[in-house]
Amino acid sequence: MADLPKLEIHFNGFVAWVMWLLVHLFSLITYRNRLMTMANWAVAFFTKDQSLRMIVRANSLRKE
C-alpha cells in the first residue's frame, strides 16, 4: 500500500509496488547504482530467486 496523504491518494497492489521500486531507485545516488539495482531486481523477479533478499548469519543457524 502506498499513500500520498497531502493529495489524499491511496494505491494498492501492483501500482503501489511499482511506486515503491521507483522511489527506492531514485533515492540511490549514482546511475551505476541504479542500473545495478534494477538488473539485480530483474534477475530476481524473472528467476524467482530469493537469495538476493536474504541476509543470513552463520551464527544464527547453529543451535547450541
PDB file of N, CA and C in Angstrom:
ATOM      1  N   MET A   1       0.841  -1.176   0.000  1.00  0.00           N
ATOM      2  CA  MET A   1       0.000   0.000   0.000  1.00  0.00           C
ATOM      3  C   MET A   1       0.883   1.235   0.000  1.00  0.00           C
ATOM      4  N   ALA A   2       0.557   2.191  -0.823  1.00  0.00           N
ATOM      5  CA  ALA A   2       1.286   3.455  -0.890  1.00  0.00           C
ATOM      6  C   ALA A   2       0.283   4.586  -0.730  1.00  0.00           C
ATOM      7  N   ASP A   3       0.618   5.524   0.111  1.00  0.00           N
ATOM      8  CA  ASP A   3      -0.272   6.657   0.366  1.00  0.00           C
ATOM      9  C   ASP A   3       0.440   7.966   0.067  1.00  0.00           C
ATOM     10  N   LEU A   4      -0.299   8.887  -0.515  1.00  0.00           N
ATOM     11  CA  LEU A   4       0.148  10.266  -0.683  1.00  0.00           C
ATOM     12  C   LEU A   4      -0.823  11.125   0.122  1.00  0.00           C
ATOM     13  N   PRO A   5      -0.544  11.308   1.419  1.00  0.00           N
ATOM     14  CA  PRO A   5      -1.524  11.916   2.319  1.00  0.00           C
ATOM     15  C   PRO A   5      -1.903  13.354   1.959  1.00  0.00           C
ATOM     16  N   LYS A   6      -0.970  14.141   1.453  1.00  0.00           N
ATOM     17  CA  LYS A   6      -1.310  15.531   1.127  1.00  0.00           C
ATOM     18  C   LYS A   6      -2.275  15.617  -0.047  1.00  0.00           C
ATOM     19  N   LEU A   7      -2.199  14.650  -0.945  1.00  0.00           N
ATOM     20  CA  LEU A   7      -3.102  14.617  -2.092  1.00  0.00           C
ATOM     21  C   LEU A   7      -4.303  13.716  -1.851  1.00  0.00           C
ATOM     22  N   GLU A   8      -4.301  13.039  -0.714  1.00  0.00           N
ATOM     23  CA  GLU A   8      -5.356  12.098  -0.342  1.00  0.00           C
ATOM     24  C   GLU A   8      -5.554  11.023  -1.422  1.00  0.00           C
ATOM     25  N   ILE A   9      -4.430  10.453  -1.882  1.00  0.00           N
ATOM     26  CA  ILE A   9      -4.452   9.398  -2.882  1.00  0.00           C
ATOM     27  C   ILE A   9      -3.856   8.144  -2.263  1.00  0.00           C
ATOM     28  N   HIS A  10      -4.474   7.002  -2.522  1.00  0.00           N
ATOM     29  CA  HIS A  10      -4.024   5.726  -1.975  1.00  0.00           C
ATOM     30  C   HIS A  10      -3.871   4.723  -3.118  1.00  0.00           C
ATOM     31  N   PHE A  11      -2.793   3.966  -3.082  1.00  0.00           N
ATOM     32  CA  PHE A  11      -2.527   2.960  -4.106  1.00  0.00           C
ATOM     33  C   PHE A  11      -2.366   1.601  -3.452  1.00  0.00           C
ATOM     34  N   ASN A  12      -2.787   0.557  -4.147  1.00  0.00           N
ATOM     35  CA  ASN A  12      -2.662  -0.818  -3.664  1.00  0.00           C
ATOM     36  C   ASN A  12      -2.070  -1.692  -4.755  1.00  0.00           C
ATOM     37  N   GLY A  13      -1.608  -2.855  -4.358  1.00  0.00           N
ATOM     38  CA  GLY A  13      -1.206  -3.889  -5.287  1.00  0.00           C
ATOM     39  C   GLY A  13      -0.012  -3.532  -6.153  1.00  0.00           C
ATOM     40  N   PHE A  14      -0.129  -3.882  -7.433  1.00  0.00           N
ATOM     41  CA  PHE A  14       0.969  -3.736  -8.378  1.00  0.00           C
ATOM     42  C   PHE A  14       1.409  -2.279  -8.524  1.00  0.00           C
ATOM     43  N   VAL A  15       0.463  -1.356  -8.567  1.00  0.00           N
ATOM     44  CA  VAL A  15       0.793   0.063  -8.721  1.00  0.00           C
ATOM     45  C   VAL A  15       1.607   0.555  -7.530  1.00  0.00           C
ATOM     46  N   ALA A  16       1.228   0.172  -6.326  1.00  0.00           N
ATOM     47  CA  ALA A  16       1.975   0.568  -5.130  1.00  0.00           C
ATOM     48  C   ALA A  16       3.363  -0.052  -5.143  1.00  0.00           C
ATOM     49  N   TRP A  17       3.480  -1.290  -5.602  1.00  0.00           N
ATOM     50  CA  TRP A  17       4.778  -1.962  -5.682  1.00  0.00           C
ATOM     51  C   TRP A  17       5.702  -1.238  -6.658  1.00  0.00           C
ATOM     52  N   VAL A  18       5.191  -0.866  -7.828  1.00  0.00           N
ATOM     53  CA  VAL A  18       5.995  -0.139  -8.818  1.00  0.00           C
ATOM     54  C   VAL A  18       6.400   1.226  -8.275  1.00  0.00           C
ATOM     55  N   MET A  19       5.499   1.886  -7.573  1.00  0.00           N
ATOM     56  CA  MET A  19       5.846   3.184  -6.971  1.00  0.00           C
ATOM     57  C   MET A  19       6.970   3.023  -5.960  1.00  0.00           C
ATOM     58  N   TRP A  20       6.918   1.981  -5.141  1.00  0.00           N
ATOM     59  CA  TRP A  20       7.978   1.736  -4.169  1.00  0.00           C
ATOM     60  C   TRP A  20       9.307   1.509  -4.880  1.00  0.00           C
ATOM     61  N   LEU A  21       9.296   0.732  -5.967  1.00  0.00           N
ATOM     62  CA  LEU A  21      10.516   0.490  -6.737  1.00  0.00           C
ATOM     63  C   LEU A  21      11.104   1.798  -7.256  1.00  0.00           C
ATOM     64  N   LEU A  22      10.268   2.645  -7.813  1.00  0.00           N
ATOM     65  CA  LEU A  22      10.750   3.911  -8.367  1.00  0.00           C
ATOM     66  C   LEU A  22      11.298   4.839  -7.290  1.00  0.00           C
ATOM     67  N   VAL A  23      10.607   4.938  -6.173  1.00  0.00           N
ATOM     68  CA  VAL A  23      11.089   5.781  -5.080  1.00  0.00           C
ATOM     69  C   VAL A  23      12.436   5.280  -4.580  1.00  0.00           C
ATOM     70  N   HIS A  24      12.559   3.976  -4.432  1.00  0.00           N
ATOM     71  CA  HIS A  24      13.814   3.408  -3.963  1.00  0.00           C
ATOM     72  C   HIS A  24      14.934   3.645  -4.972  1.00  0.00           C
ATOM     73  N   LEU A  25      14.672   3.444  -6.250  1.00  0.00           N
ATOM     74  CA  LEU A  25      15.698   3.649  -7.276  1.00  0.00           C
ATOM     75  C   LEU A  25      16.152   5.104  -7.348  1.00  0.00           C
ATOM     76  N   PHE A  26      15.210   6.035  -7.288  1.00  0.00           N
ATOM     77  CA  PHE A  26      15.585   7.443  -7.375  1.00  0.00           C
ATOM     78  C   PHE A  26      16.293   7.937  -6.130  1.00  0.00           C
ATOM     79  N   SER A  27      16.191   7.205  -5.028  1.00  0.00           N
ATOM     80  CA  SER A  27      16.916   7.608  -3.817  1.00  0.00           C
ATOM     81  C   SER A  27      18.386   7.193  -3.868  1.00  0.00           C
ATOM     82  N   LEU A  28      18.732   6.296  -4.805  1.00  0.00           N
ATOM     83  CA  LEU A  28      20.132   5.913  -4.970  1.00  0.00           C
ATOM     84  C   LEU A  28      20.894   7.046  -5.635  1.00  0.00           C
ATOM     85  N   ILE A  29      22.167   7.188  -5.293  1.00  0.00           N
ATOM     86  CA  ILE A  29      22.911   8.377  -5.692  1.00  0.00           C
ATOM     87  C   ILE A  29      23.382   8.351  -7.144  1.00  0.00           C
ATOM     88  N   THR A  30      24.034   7.293  -7.570  1.00  0.00           N
ATOM     89  CA  THR A  30      24.625   7.300  -8.910  1.00  0.00           C
ATOM     90  C   THR A  30      23.807   6.448  -9.874  1.00  0.00           C
ATOM     91  N   TYR A  31      23.969   6.750 -11.162  1.00  0.00           N
ATOM     92  CA  TYR A  31      23.279   5.975 -12.185  1.00  0.00           C
ATOM     93  C   TYR A  31      23.769   4.540 -12.201  1.00  0.00           C
ATOM     94  N   ARG A  32      25.051   4.341 -11.901  1.00  0.00           N
ATOM     95  CA  ARG A  32      25.584   2.975 -11.865  1.00  0.00           C
ATOM     96  C   ARG A  32      24.868   2.149 -10.793  1.00  0.00           C
ATOM     97  N   ASN A  33      24.668   2.721  -9.614  1.00  0.00           N
ATOM     98  CA  ASN A  33      23.946   2.017  -8.550  1.00  0.00           C
ATOM     99  C   ASN A  33      22.512   1.723  -8.966  1.00  0.00           C
ATOM    100  N   ARG A  34      21.885   2.669  -9.637  1.00  0.00           N
ATOM    101  CA  ARG A  34      20.512   2.468 -10.086  1.00  0.00           C
ATOM    102  C   ARG A  34      20.427   1.329 -11.096  1.00  0.00           C
ATOM    103  N   LEU A  35      21.348   1.328 -12.059  1.00  0.00           N
ATOM    104  CA  LEU A  35      21.338   0.278 -13.087  1.00  0.00           C
ATOM    105  C   LEU A  35      21.633  -1.090 -12.502  1.00  0.00           C
ATOM    106  N   MET A  36      22.599  -1.162 -11.597  1.00  0.00           N
ATOM    107  CA  MET A  36      22.933  -2.441 -10.976  1.00  0.00           C
ATOM    108  C   MET A  36      21.765  -2.961 -10.134  1.00  0.00           C
ATOM    109  N   THR A  37      21.121  -2.071  -9.424  1.00  0.00           N
ATOM    110  CA  THR A  37      19.972  -2.474  -8.608  1.00  0.00           C
ATOM    111  C   THR A  37      18.825  -2.962  -9.493  1.00  0.00           C
ATOM    112  N   MET A  38      18.547  -2.233 -10.576  1.00  0.00           N
ATOM    113  CA  MET A  38      17.486  -2.675 -11.494  1.00  0.00           C
ATOM    114  C   MET A  38      17.825  -4.024 -12.107  1.00  0.00           C
ATOM    115  N   ALA A  39      19.077  -4.237 -12.469  1.00  0.00           N
ATOM    116  CA  ALA A  39      19.486  -5.520 -13.045  1.00  0.00           C
ATOM    117  C   ALA A  39      19.313  -6.645 -12.029  1.00  0.00           C
ATOM    118  N   ASN A  40      19.735  -6.421 -10.781  1.00  0.00           N
ATOM    119  CA  ASN A  40      19.574  -7.434  -9.734  1.00  0.00           C
ATOM    120  C   ASN A  40      18.103  -7.752  -9.491  1.00  0.00           C
ATOM    121  N   TRP A  41      17.273  -6.721  -9.455  1.00  0.00           N
ATOM    122  CA  TRP A  41      15.843  -6.932  -9.241  1.00  0.00           C
ATOM    123  C   TRP A  41      15.218  -7.693 -10.409  1.00  0.00           C
ATOM    124  N   ALA A  42      15.624  -7.366 -11.631  1.00  0.00           N
ATOM    125  CA  ALA A  42      15.076  -8.046 -12.808  1.00  0.00           C
ATOM    126  C   ALA A  42      15.432  -9.531 -12.784  1.00  0.00           C
ATOM    127  N   VAL A  43      16.680  -9.834 -12.468  1.00  0.00           N
ATOM    128  CA  VAL A  43      17.105 -11.236 -12.388  1.00  0.00           C
ATOM    129  C   VAL A  43      16.313 -11.960 -11.296  1.00  0.00           C
ATOM    130  N   ALA A  44      16.197 -11.343 -10.138  1.00  0.00           N
ATOM    131  CA  ALA A  44      15.461 -11.966  -9.035  1.00  0.00           C
ATOM    132  C   ALA A  44      13.983 -12.149  -9.390  1.00  0.00           C
ATOM    133  N   PHE A  45      13.401 -11.185 -10.087  1.00  0.00           N
ATOM    134  CA  PHE A  45      11.981 -11.261 -10.445  1.00  0.00           C
ATOM    135  C   PHE A  45      11.718 -12.376 -11.449  1.00  0.00           C
ATOM    136  N   PHE A  46      12.529 -12.442 -12.493  1.00  0.00           N
ATOM    137  CA  PHE A  46      12.272 -13.409 -13.554  1.00  0.00           C
ATOM    138  C   PHE A  46      12.725 -14.820 -13.208  1.00  0.00           C
ATOM    139  N   THR A  47      13.699 -14.958 -12.314  1.00  0.00           N
ATOM    140  CA  THR A  47      14.155 -16.298 -11.932  1.00  0.00           C
ATOM    141  C   THR A  47      13.509 -16.769 -10.640  1.00  0.00           C
ATOM    142  N   LYS A  48      12.737 -15.907 -10.002  1.00  0.00           N
ATOM    143  CA  LYS A  48      12.108 -16.208  -8.707  1.00  0.00           C
ATOM    144  C   LYS A  48      13.160 -16.574  -7.656  1.00  0.00           C
ATOM    145  N   ASP A  49      14.336 -15.964  -7.776  1.00  0.00           N
ATOM    146  CA  ASP A  49      15.448 -16.228  -6.869  1.00  0.00           C
ATOM    147  C   ASP A  49      15.342 -15.314  -5.657  1.00  0.00           C
ATOM    148  N   GLN A  50      15.164 -15.884  -4.492  1.00  0.00           N
ATOM    149  CA  GLN A  50      15.017 -15.120  -3.263  1.00  0.00           C
ATOM    150  C   GLN A  50      16.351 -14.839  -2.565  1.00  0.00           C
ATOM    151  N   SER A  51      17.437 -15.413  -3.055  1.00  0.00           N
ATOM    152  CA  SER A  51      18.710 -15.301  -2.353  1.00  0.00           C
ATOM    153  C   SER A  51      19.233 -13.869  -2.317  1.00  0.00           C
ATOM    154  N   LEU A  52      18.866 -13.022  -3.265  1.00  0.00           N
ATOM    155  CA  LEU A  52      19.341 -11.647  -3.260  1.00  0.00           C
ATOM    156  C   LEU A  52      18.760 -10.860  -2.090  1.00  0.00           C
ATOM    157  N   ARG A  53      17.644 -11.311  -1.559  1.00  0.00           N
ATOM    158  CA  ARG A  53      16.977 -10.577  -0.484  1.00  0.00           C
ATOM    159  C   ARG A  53      17.182 -11.189   0.890  1.00  0.00           C
ATOM    160  N   MET A  54      17.918 -12.281   0.966  1.00  0.00           N
ATOM    161  CA  MET A  54      18.114 -12.948   2.247  1.00  0.00           C
ATOM    162  C   MET A  54      19.424 -12.534   2.894  1.00  0.00           C
ATOM    163  N   ILE A  55      19.361 -12.215   4.155  1.00  0.00           N
ATOM    164  CA  ILE A  55      20.564 -11.955   4.925  1.00  0.00           C
ATOM    165  C   ILE A  55      20.586 -12.998   6.033  1.00  0.00           C
ATOM    166  N   VAL A  56      21.553 -13.880   5.954  1.00  0.00           N
ATOM    167  CA  VAL A  56      21.633 -14.987   6.902  1.00  0.00           C
ATOM    168  C   VAL A  56      23.001 -14.963   7.549  1.00  0.00           C
ATOM    169  N   ARG A  57      23.020 -15.018   8.852  1.00  0.00           N
ATOM    170  CA  ARG A  57      24.274 -15.100   9.585  1.00  0.00           C
ATOM    171  C   ARG A  57      24.528 -16.545   9.964  1.00  0.00           C
ATOM    172  N   ALA A  58      25.743 -16.985   9.786  1.00  0.00           N
ATOM    173  CA  ALA A  58      26.092 -18.374  10.096  1.00  0.00           C
ATOM    174  C   ALA A  58      25.847 -18.690  11.570  1.00  0.00           C
ATOM    175  N   ASN A  59      26.084 -17.753  12.450  1.00  0.00           N
ATOM    176  CA  ASN A  59      25.913 -17.990  13.885  1.00  0.00           C
ATOM    177  C   ASN A  59      24.446 -18.215  14.252  1.00  0.00           C
ATOM    178  N   SER A  60      23.542 -17.577  13.518  1.00  0.00           N
ATOM    179  CA  SER A  60      22.128 -17.713  13.855  1.00  0.00           C
ATOM    180  C   SER A  60      21.565 -19.067  13.415  1.00  0.00           C
ATOM    181  N   LEU A  61      22.272 -19.778  12.547  1.00  0.00           N
ATOM    182  CA  LEU A  61      21.795 -21.074  12.081  1.00  0.00           C
ATOM    183  C   LEU A  61      22.156 -22.197  13.035  1.00  0.00           C
ATOM    184  N   ARG A  62      23.210 -22.014  13.812  1.00  0.00           N
ATOM    185  CA  ARG A  62      23.648 -23.062  14.731  1.00  0.00           C
ATOM    186  C   ARG A  62      22.854 -23.034  16.033  1.00  0.00           C
ATOM    187  N   LYS A  63      22.444 -24.201  16.465  1.00  0.00           N
ATOM    188  CA  LYS A  63      21.786 -24.304  17.780  1.00  0.00           C
ATOM    189  C   LYS A  63      22.815 -24.871  18.749  1.00  0.00           C
ATOM    190  N   GLU A  64      22.953 -24.194  19.839  1.00  0.00           N
ATOM    191  CA  GLU A  64      23.957 -24.635  20.831  1.00  0.00           C
ATOM    192  C   GLU A  64      23.333 -25.354  21.973  1.00  0.00           C
TER     193      GLU A  64
END
